[in-house]
PDB file of C-alpha atoms (C1' of nucleotides) in Angstrom:
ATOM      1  CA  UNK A   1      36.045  55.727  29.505  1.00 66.00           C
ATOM      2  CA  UNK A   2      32.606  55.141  30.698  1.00 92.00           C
ATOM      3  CA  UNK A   3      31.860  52.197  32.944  1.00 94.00           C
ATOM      4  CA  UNK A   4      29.240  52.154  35.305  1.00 95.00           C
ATOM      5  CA  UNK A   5      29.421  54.410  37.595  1.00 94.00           C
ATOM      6  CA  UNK A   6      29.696  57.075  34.206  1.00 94.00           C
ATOM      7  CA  UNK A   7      26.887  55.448  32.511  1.00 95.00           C
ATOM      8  CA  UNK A   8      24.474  55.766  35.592  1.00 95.00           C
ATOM      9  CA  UNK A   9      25.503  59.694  35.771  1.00 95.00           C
ATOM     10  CA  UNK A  10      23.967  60.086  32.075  1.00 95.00           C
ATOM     11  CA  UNK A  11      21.255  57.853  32.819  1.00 96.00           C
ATOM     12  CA  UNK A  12      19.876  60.027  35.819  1.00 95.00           C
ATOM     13  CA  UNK A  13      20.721  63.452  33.372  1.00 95.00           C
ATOM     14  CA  UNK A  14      18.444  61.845  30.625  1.00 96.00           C
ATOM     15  CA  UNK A  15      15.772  61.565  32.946  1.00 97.00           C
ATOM     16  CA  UNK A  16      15.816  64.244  34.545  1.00 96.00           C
ATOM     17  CA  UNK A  17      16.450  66.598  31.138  1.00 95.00           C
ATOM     18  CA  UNK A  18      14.757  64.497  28.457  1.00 96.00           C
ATOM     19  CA  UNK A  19      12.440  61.914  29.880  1.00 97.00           C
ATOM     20  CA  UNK A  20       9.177  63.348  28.848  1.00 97.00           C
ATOM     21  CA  UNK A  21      10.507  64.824  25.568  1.00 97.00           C
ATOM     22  CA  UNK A  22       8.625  64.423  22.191  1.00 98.00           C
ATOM     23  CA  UNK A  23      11.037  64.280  19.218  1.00 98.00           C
ATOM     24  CA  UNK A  24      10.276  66.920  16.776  1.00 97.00           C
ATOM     25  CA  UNK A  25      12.858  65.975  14.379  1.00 97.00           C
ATOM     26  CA  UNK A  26      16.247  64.275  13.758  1.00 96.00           C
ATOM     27  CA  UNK A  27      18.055  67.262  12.433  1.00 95.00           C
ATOM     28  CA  UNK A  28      21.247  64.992  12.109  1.00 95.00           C
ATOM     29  CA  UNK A  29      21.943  61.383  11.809  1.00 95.00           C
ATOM     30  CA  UNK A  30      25.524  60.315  10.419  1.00 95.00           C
ATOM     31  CA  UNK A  31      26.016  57.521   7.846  1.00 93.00           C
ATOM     32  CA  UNK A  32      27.963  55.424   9.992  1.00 92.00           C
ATOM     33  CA  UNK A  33      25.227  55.225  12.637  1.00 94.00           C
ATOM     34  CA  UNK A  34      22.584  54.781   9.676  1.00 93.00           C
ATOM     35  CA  UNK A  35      24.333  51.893   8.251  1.00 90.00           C
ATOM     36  CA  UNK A  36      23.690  49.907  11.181  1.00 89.00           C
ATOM     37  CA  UNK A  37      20.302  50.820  11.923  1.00 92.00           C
ATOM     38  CA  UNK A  38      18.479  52.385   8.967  1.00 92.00           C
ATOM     39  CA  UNK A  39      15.197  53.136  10.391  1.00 94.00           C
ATOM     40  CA  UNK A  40      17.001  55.919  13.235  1.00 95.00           C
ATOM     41  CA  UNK A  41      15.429  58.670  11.214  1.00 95.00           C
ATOM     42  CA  UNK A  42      12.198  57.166  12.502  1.00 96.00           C
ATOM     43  CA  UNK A  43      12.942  58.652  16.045  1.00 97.00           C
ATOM     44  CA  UNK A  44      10.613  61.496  14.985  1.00 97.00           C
ATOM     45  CA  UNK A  45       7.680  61.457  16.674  1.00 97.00           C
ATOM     46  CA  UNK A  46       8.774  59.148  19.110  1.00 98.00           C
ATOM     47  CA  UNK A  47       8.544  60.166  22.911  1.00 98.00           C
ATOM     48  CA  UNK A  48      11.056  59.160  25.551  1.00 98.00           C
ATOM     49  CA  UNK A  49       9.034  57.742  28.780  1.00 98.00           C
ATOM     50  CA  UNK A  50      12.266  57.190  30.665  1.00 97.00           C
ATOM     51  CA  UNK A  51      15.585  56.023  30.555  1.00 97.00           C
ATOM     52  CA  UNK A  52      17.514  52.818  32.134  1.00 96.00           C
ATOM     53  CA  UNK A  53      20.957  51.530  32.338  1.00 96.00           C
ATOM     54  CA  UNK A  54      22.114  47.593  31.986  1.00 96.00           C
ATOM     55  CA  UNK A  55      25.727  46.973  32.564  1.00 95.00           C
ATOM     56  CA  UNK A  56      27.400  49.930  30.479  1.00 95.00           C
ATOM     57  CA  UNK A  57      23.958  50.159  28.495  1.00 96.00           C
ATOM     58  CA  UNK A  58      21.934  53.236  27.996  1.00 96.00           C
ATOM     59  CA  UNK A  59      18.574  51.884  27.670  1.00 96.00           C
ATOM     60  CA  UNK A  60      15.700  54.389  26.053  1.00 97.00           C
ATOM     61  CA  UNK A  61      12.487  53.755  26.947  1.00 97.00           C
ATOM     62  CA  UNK A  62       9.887  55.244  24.317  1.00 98.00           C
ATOM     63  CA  UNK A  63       6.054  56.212  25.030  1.00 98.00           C
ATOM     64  CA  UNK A  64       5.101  53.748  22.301  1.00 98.00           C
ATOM     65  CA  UNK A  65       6.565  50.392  24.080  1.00 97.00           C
ATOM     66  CA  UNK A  66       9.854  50.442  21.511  1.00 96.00           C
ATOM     67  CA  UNK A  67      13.106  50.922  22.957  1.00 96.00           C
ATOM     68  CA  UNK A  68      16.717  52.374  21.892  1.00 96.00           C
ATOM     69  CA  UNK A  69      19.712  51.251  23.083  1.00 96.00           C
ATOM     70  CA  UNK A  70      23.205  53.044  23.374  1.00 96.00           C
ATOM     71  CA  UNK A  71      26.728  52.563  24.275  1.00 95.00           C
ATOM     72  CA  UNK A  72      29.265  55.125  24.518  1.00 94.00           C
ATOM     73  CA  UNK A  73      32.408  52.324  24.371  1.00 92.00           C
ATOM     74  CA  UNK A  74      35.222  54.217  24.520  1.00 90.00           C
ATOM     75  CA  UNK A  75      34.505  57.865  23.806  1.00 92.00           C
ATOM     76  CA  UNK A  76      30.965  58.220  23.598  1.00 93.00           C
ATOM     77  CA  UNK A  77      29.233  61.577  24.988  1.00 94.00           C
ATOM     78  CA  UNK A  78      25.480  62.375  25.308  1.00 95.00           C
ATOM     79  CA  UNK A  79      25.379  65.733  25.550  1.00 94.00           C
ATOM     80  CA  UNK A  80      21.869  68.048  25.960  1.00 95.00           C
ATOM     81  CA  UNK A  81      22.495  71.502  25.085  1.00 93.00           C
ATOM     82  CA  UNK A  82      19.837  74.129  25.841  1.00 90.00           C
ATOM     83  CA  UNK A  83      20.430  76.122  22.218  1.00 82.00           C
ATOM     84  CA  UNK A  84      21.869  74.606  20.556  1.00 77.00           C
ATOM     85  CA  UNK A  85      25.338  75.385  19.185  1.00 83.00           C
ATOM     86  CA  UNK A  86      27.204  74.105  15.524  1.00 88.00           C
ATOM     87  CA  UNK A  87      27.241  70.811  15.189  1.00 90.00           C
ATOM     88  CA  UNK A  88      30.329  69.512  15.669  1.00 90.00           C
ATOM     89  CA  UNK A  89      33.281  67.356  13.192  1.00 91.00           C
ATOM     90  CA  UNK A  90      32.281  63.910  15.880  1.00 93.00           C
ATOM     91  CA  UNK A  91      28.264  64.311  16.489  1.00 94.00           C
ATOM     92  CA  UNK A  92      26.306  61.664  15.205  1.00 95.00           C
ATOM     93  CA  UNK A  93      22.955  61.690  15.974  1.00 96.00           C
ATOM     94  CA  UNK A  94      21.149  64.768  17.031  1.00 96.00           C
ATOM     95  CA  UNK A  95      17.388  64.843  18.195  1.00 96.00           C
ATOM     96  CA  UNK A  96      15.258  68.059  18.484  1.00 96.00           C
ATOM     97  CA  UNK A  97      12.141  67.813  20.893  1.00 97.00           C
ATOM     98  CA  UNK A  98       8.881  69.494  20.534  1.00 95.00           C
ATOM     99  CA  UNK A  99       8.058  72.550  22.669  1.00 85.00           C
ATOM    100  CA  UNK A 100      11.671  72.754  23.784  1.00 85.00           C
ATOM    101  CA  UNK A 101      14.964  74.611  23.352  1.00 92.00           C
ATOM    102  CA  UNK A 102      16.711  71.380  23.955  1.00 95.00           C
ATOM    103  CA  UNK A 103      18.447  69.329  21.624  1.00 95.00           C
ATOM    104  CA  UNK A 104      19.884  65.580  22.561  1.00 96.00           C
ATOM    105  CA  UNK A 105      23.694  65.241  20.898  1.00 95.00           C
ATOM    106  CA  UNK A 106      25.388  61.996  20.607  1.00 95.00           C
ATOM    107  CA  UNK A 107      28.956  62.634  19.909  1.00 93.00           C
ATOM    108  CA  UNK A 108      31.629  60.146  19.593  1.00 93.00           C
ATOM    109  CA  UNK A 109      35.152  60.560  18.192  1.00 92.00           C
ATOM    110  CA  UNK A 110      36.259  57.256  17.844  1.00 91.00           C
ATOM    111  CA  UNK A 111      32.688  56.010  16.372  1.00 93.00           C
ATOM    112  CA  UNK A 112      32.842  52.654  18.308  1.00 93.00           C
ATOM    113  CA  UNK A 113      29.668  53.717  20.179  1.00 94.00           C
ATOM    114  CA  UNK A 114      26.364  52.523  19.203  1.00 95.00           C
ATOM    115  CA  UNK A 115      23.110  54.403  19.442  1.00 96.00           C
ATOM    116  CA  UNK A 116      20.245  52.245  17.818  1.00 95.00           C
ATOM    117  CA  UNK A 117      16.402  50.602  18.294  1.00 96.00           C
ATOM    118  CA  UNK A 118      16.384  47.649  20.139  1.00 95.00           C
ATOM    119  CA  UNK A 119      15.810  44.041  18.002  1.00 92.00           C
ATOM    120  CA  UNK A 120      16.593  40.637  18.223  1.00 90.00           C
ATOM    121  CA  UNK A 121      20.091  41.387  18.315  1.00 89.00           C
ATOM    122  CA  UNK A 122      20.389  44.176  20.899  1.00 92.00           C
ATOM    123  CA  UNK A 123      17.825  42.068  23.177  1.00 91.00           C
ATOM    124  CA  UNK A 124      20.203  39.131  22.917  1.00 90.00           C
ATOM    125  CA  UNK A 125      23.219  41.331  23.958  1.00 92.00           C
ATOM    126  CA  UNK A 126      21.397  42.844  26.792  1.00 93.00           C
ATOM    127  CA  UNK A 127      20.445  38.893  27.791  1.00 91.00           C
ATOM    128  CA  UNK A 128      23.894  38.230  27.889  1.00 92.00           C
ATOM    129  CA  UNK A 129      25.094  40.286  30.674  1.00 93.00           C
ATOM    130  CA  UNK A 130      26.367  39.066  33.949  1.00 93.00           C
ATOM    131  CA  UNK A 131      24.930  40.321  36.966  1.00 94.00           C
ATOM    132  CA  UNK A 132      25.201  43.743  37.409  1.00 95.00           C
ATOM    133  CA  UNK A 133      28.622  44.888  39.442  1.00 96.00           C
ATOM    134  CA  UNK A 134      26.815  47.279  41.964  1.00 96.00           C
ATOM    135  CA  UNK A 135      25.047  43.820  43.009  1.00 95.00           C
ATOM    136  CA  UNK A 136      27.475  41.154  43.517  1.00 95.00           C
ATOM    137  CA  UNK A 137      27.982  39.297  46.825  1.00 95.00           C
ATOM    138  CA  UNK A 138      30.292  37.140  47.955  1.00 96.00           C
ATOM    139  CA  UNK A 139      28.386  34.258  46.847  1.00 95.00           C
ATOM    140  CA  UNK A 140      27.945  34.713  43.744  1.00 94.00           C
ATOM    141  CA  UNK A 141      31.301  36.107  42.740  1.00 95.00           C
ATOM    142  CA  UNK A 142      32.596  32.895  44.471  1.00 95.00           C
ATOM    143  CA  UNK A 143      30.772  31.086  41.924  1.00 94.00           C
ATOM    144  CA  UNK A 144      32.080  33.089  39.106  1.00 94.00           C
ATOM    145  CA  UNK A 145      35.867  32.823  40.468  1.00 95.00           C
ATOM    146  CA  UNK A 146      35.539  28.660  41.224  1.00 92.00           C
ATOM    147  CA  UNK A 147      34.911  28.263  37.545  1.00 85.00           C
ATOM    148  CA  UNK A 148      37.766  29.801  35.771  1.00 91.00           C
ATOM    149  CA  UNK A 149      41.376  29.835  35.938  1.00 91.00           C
ATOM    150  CA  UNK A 150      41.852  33.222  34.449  1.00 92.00           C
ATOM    151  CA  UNK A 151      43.539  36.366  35.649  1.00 94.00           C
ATOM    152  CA  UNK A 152      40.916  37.654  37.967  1.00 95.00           C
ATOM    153  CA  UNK A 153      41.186  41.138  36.191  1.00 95.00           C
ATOM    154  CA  UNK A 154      40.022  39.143  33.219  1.00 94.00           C
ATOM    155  CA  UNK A 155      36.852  37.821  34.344  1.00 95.00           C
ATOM    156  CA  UNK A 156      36.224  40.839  36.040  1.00 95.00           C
ATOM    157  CA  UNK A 157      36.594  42.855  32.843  1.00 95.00           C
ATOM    158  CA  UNK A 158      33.871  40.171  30.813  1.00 94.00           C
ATOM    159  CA  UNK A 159      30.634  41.756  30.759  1.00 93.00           C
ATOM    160  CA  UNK A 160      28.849  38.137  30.472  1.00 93.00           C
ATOM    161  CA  UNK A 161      30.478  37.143  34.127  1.00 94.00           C
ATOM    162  CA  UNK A 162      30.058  40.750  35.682  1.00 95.00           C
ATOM    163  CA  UNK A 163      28.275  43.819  33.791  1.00 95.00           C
ATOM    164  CA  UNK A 164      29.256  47.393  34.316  1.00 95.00           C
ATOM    165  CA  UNK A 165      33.126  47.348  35.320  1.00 95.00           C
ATOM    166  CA  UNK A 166      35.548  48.716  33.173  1.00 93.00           C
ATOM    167  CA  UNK A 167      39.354  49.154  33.180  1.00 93.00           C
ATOM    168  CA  UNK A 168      39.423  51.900  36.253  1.00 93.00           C
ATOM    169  CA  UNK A 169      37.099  50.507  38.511  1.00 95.00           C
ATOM    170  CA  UNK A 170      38.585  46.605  38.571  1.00 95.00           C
ATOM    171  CA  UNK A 171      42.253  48.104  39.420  1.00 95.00           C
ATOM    172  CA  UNK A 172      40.474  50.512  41.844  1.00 95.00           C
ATOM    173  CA  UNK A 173      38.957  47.604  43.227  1.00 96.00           C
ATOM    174  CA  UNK A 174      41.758  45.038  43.434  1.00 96.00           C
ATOM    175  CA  UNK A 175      43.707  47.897  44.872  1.00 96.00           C
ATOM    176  CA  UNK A 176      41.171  47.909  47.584  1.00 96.00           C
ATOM    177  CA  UNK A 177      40.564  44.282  48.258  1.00 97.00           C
ATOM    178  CA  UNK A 178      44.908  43.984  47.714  1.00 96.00           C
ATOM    179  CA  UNK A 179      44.606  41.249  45.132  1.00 96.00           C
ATOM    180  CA  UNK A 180      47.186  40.751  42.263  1.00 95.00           C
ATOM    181  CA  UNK A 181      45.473  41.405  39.034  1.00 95.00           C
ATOM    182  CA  UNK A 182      47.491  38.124  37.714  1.00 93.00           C
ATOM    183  CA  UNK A 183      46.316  36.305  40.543  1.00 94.00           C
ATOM    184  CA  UNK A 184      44.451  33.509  38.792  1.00 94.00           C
ATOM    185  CA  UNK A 185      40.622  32.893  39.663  1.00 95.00           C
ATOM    186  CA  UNK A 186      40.818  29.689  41.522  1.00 93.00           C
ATOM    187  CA  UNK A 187      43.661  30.656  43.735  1.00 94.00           C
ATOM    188  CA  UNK A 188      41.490  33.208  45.391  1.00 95.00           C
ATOM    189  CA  UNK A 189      40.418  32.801  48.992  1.00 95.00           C
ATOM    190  CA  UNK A 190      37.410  33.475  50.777  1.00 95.00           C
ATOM    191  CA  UNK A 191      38.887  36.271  52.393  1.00 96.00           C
ATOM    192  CA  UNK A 192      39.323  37.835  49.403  1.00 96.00           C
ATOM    193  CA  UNK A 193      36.523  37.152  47.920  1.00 96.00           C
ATOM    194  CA  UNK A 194      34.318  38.781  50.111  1.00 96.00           C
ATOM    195  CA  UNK A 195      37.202  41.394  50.452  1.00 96.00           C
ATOM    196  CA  UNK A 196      36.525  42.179  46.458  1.00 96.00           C
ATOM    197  CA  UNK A 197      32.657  41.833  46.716  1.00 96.00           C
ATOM    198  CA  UNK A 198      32.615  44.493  49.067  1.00 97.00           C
ATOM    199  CA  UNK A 199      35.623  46.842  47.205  1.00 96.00           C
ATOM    200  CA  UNK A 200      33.498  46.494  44.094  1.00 96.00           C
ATOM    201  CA  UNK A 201      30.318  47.336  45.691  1.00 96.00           C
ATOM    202  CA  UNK A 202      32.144  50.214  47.619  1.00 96.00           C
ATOM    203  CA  UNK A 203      33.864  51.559  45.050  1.00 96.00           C
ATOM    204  CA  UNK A 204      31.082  52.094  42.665  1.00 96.00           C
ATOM    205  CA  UNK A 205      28.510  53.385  45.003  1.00 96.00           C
ATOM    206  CA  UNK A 206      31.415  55.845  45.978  1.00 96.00           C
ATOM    207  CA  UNK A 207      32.010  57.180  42.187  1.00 95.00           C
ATOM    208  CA  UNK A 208      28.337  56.765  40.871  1.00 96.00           C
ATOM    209  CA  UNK A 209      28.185  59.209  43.818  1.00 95.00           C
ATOM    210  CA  UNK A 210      31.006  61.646  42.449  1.00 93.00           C
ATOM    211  CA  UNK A 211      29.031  61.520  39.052  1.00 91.00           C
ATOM    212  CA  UNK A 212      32.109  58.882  37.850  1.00 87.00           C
ATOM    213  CA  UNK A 213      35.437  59.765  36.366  1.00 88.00           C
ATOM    214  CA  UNK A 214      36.615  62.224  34.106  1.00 88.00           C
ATOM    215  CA  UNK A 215      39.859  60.701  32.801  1.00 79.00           C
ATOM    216  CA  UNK A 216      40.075  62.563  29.577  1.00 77.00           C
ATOM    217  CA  UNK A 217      36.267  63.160  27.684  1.00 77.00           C
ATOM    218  CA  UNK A 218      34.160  61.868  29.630  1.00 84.00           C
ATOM    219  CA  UNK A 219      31.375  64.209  31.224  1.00 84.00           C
ATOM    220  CA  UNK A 220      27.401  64.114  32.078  1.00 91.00           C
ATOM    221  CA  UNK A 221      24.849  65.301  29.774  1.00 91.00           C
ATOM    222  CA  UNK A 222      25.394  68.889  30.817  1.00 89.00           C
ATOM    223  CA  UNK A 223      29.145  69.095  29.980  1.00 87.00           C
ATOM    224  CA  UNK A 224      29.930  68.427  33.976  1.00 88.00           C
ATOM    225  CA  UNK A 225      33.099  66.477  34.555  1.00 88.00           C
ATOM    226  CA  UNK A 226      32.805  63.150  36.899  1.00 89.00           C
ATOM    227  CA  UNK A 227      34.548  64.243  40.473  1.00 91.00           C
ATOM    228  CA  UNK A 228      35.779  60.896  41.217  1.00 92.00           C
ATOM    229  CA  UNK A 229      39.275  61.302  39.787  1.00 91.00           C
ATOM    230  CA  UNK A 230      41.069  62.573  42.629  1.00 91.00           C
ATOM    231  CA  UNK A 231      39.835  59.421  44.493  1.00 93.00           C
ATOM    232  CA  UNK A 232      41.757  56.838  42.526  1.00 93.00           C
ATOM    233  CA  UNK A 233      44.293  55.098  44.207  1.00 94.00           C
ATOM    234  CA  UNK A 234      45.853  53.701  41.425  1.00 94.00           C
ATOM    235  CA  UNK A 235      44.615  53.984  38.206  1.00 92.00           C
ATOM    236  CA  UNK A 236      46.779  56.978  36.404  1.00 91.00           C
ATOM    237  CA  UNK A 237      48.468  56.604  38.966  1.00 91.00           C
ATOM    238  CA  UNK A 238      51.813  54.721  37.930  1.00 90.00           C
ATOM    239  CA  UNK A 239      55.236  56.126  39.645  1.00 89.00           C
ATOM    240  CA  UNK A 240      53.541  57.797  42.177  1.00 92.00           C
ATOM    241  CA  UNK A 241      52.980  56.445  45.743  1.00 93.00           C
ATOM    242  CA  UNK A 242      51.079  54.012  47.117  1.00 95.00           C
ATOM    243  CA  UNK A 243      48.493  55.591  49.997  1.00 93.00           C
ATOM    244  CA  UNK A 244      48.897  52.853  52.226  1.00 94.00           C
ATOM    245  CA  UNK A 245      52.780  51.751  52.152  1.00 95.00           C
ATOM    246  CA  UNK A 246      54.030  54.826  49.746  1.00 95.00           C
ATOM    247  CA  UNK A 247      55.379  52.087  47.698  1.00 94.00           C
ATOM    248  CA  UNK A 248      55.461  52.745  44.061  1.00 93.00           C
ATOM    249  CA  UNK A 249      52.436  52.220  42.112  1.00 93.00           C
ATOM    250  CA  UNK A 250      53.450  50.368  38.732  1.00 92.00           C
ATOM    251  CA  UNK A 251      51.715  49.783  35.725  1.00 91.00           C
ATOM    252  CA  UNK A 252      51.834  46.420  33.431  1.00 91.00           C
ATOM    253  CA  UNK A 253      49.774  44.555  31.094  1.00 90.00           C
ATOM    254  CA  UNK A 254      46.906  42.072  32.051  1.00 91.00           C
ATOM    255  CA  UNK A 255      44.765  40.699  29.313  1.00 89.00           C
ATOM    256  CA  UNK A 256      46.057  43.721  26.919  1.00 87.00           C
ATOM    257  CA  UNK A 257      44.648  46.500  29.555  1.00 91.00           C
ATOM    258  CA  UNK A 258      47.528  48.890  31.189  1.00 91.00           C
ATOM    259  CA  UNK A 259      47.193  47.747  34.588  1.00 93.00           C
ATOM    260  CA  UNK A 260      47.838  49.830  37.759  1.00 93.00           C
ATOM    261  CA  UNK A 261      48.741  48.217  41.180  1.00 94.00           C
ATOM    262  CA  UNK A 262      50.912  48.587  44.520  1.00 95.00           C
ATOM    263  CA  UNK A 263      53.507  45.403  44.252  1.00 94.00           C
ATOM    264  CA  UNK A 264      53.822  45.618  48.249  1.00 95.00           C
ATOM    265  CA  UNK A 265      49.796  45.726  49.053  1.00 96.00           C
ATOM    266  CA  UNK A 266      49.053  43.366  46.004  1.00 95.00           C
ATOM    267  CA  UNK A 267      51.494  40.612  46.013  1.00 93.00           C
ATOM    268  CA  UNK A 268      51.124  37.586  43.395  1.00 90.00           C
ATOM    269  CA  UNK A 269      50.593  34.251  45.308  1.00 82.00           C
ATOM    270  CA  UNK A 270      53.371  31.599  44.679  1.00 68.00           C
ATOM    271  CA  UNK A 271      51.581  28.971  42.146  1.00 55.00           C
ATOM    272  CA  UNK A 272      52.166  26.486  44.950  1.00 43.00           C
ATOM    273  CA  UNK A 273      48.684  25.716  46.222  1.00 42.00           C
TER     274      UNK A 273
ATOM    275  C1'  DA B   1      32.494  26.304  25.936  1.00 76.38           C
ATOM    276  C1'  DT B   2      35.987  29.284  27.075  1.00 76.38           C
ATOM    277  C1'  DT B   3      39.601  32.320  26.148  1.00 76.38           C
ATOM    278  C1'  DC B   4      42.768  34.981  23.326  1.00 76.38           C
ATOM    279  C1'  DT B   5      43.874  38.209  19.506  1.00 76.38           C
ATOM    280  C1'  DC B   6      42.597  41.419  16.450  1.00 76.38           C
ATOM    281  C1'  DA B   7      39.803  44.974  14.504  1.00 76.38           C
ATOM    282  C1'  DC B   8      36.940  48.876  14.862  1.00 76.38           C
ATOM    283  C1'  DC B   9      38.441  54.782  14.562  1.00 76.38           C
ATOM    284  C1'  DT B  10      40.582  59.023  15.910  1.00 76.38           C
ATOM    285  C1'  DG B  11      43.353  61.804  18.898  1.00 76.38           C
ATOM    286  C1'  DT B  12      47.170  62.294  21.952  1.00 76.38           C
ATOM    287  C1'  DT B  13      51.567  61.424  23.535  1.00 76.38           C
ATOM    288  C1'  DA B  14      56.013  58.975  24.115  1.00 76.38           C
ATOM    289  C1'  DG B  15      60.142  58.247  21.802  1.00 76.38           C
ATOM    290  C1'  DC B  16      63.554  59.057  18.445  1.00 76.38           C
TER     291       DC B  16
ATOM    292  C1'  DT C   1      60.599  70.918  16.313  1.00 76.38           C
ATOM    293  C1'  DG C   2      58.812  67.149  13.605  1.00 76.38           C
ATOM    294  C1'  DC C   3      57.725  62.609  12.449  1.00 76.38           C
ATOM    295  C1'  DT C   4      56.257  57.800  13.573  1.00 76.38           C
ATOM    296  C1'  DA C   5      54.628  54.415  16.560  1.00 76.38           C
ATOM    297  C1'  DA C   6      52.219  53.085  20.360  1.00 76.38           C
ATOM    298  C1'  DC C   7      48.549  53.683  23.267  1.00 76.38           C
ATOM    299  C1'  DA C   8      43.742  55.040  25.122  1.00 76.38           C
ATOM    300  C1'  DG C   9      38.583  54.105  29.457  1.00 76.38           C
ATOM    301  C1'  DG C  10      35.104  48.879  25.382  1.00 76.38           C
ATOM    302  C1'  DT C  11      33.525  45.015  23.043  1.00 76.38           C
ATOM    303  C1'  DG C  12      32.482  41.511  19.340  1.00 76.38           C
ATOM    304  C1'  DA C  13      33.898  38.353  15.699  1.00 76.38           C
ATOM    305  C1'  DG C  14      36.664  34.805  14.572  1.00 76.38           C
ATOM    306  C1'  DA C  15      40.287  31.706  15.701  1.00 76.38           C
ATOM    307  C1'  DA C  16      42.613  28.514  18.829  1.00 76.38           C
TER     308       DA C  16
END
DNA sequence: ATTCTCACCTGTTAGC
DNA sequence: TGCTAACAGGTGAGAA
């Protein structure tokens, strides 16, 4: 669910709802998030200064210099509710803030998210990362392309070659840039390069506008549904038609991801170079 | 080193 | 209608 474009939506809520908070207490903490970081209960006390995002990272930034880090994966939600209502069967961590009505509520049904303080081990995740998607140029995803043979849709789905795109966003943007998600790295020309530089950059700036997509659970921190979902082109979109030819838009799998494209706008290159 | 497959969990939906 | 299997937006470990 959340890829960049989401994560940057709860990013600016944080700050603008919670940056500034003191946490009073950590009225819930589940075991599953405690058995990878055991010290979460030590949140109390703690102030949030601001928050930042790194790929599909939610980075905390705390008064005292320490950081938290979280990532929603697949069905991760911060939510801040104003009074707050019953916890619910999938919150994990909830965080109540002095001289405030507020309450901070990471819920996750699927429990792949993380929410947790920032060591050795979250540092050398976060060093990891590729550039960050709303940044790449031409050049540099040139470079990236030259040294793989890959579908493209796979290295644009690895967060160490290119941080923040997810499964919507790279068909969105091969849609755009009318590449083949098969098409393999090295067989891509300039054209298209820059072509896909651009549709990346576009197509981000366009949803992180739109507050990203609500697909199925995904929403801000103050319940608000992403707007951008009546903008895809082709993701979701499989038997319906294609915008520019009305072709059919078909769906396949690419590197184990359901896969949207147009066959007539994004034709597969014969392997004859 | 790079790349692929599987596992992580739960809910929803397609298919029989 | 009811059951089972497959699938879902993400990523890391371990294997090839």
């Amino acid at each position: 669910m959340p890829e960049l474009p989401e994560v940057e939506t709860v990013v600016k809520g944080l700050n603008s709802e919670v940056a500034g908070l003191t946490i009073k207490s950590v009225p819930y903490v589940s075991a599953h998030l405690l058995k990878r970081d055991r010290a979460l209960r030590k949140l109390e006390g703690e102030g949030f200064d601001h928050f930042s995002r790194r790929g599909k990272f939610i980075i905390g930034h705390l008064m005292s210099g320490k950081r938290v880090l979280l990532h929603l994966r697949m069905s991760g939600r911060i939510l801040v509710e104003e009074n707050h209502r019953r916890r619910t069967k999938h919150d994990h961590l909830v965080l109540a803030f002095e001289d405030s009505t507020r309450r901070l509520i990471f819920r996750d049904v699927r429990k792949f998210g993380i929410f947790e303080w920032v060591g050795d081990e979250q540092q050398k995740a976060l060093d990891q990362l590729g550039p960050e998607a709303t940044e790449i140029t031409s050049s540099s995803l040139r470079e990236l392309l030259r040294s793989s043979s890959r579908p493209v849709k796979a290295l644009l789905l690895d967060q160490h070659k290119i941080a923040g795109l997810g499964n919507i966003y790279v068909d969105e943007a091969l849609y755009r840039s009318r590449i083949h998600p098969l098409t393999s790295c090295q067989q891509i020309t300039n054209a298209e390069t820059g072509r896909l530089a651009r549709a990346i950059r576009y197509i981000l700036r366009t949803a992180i506008s739109k507050m990203g997509t609500t697909f199925d659970s995904y929403s801000g921190v103050n319940g608000n549904p992403g707007e951008y979902a009546s903008y895809l082109r082709v993701y979701g979109q499989e038997g319906g038609i294609c915008p520019r030819c009305k072709t059919e838009i078909v769906k396949i799998t690419v590197v184990g991801r359901g896969t949207h494209f147009c066959p007539e706008c994004q034709k597969l290159k014969s392997s004859i170079v």
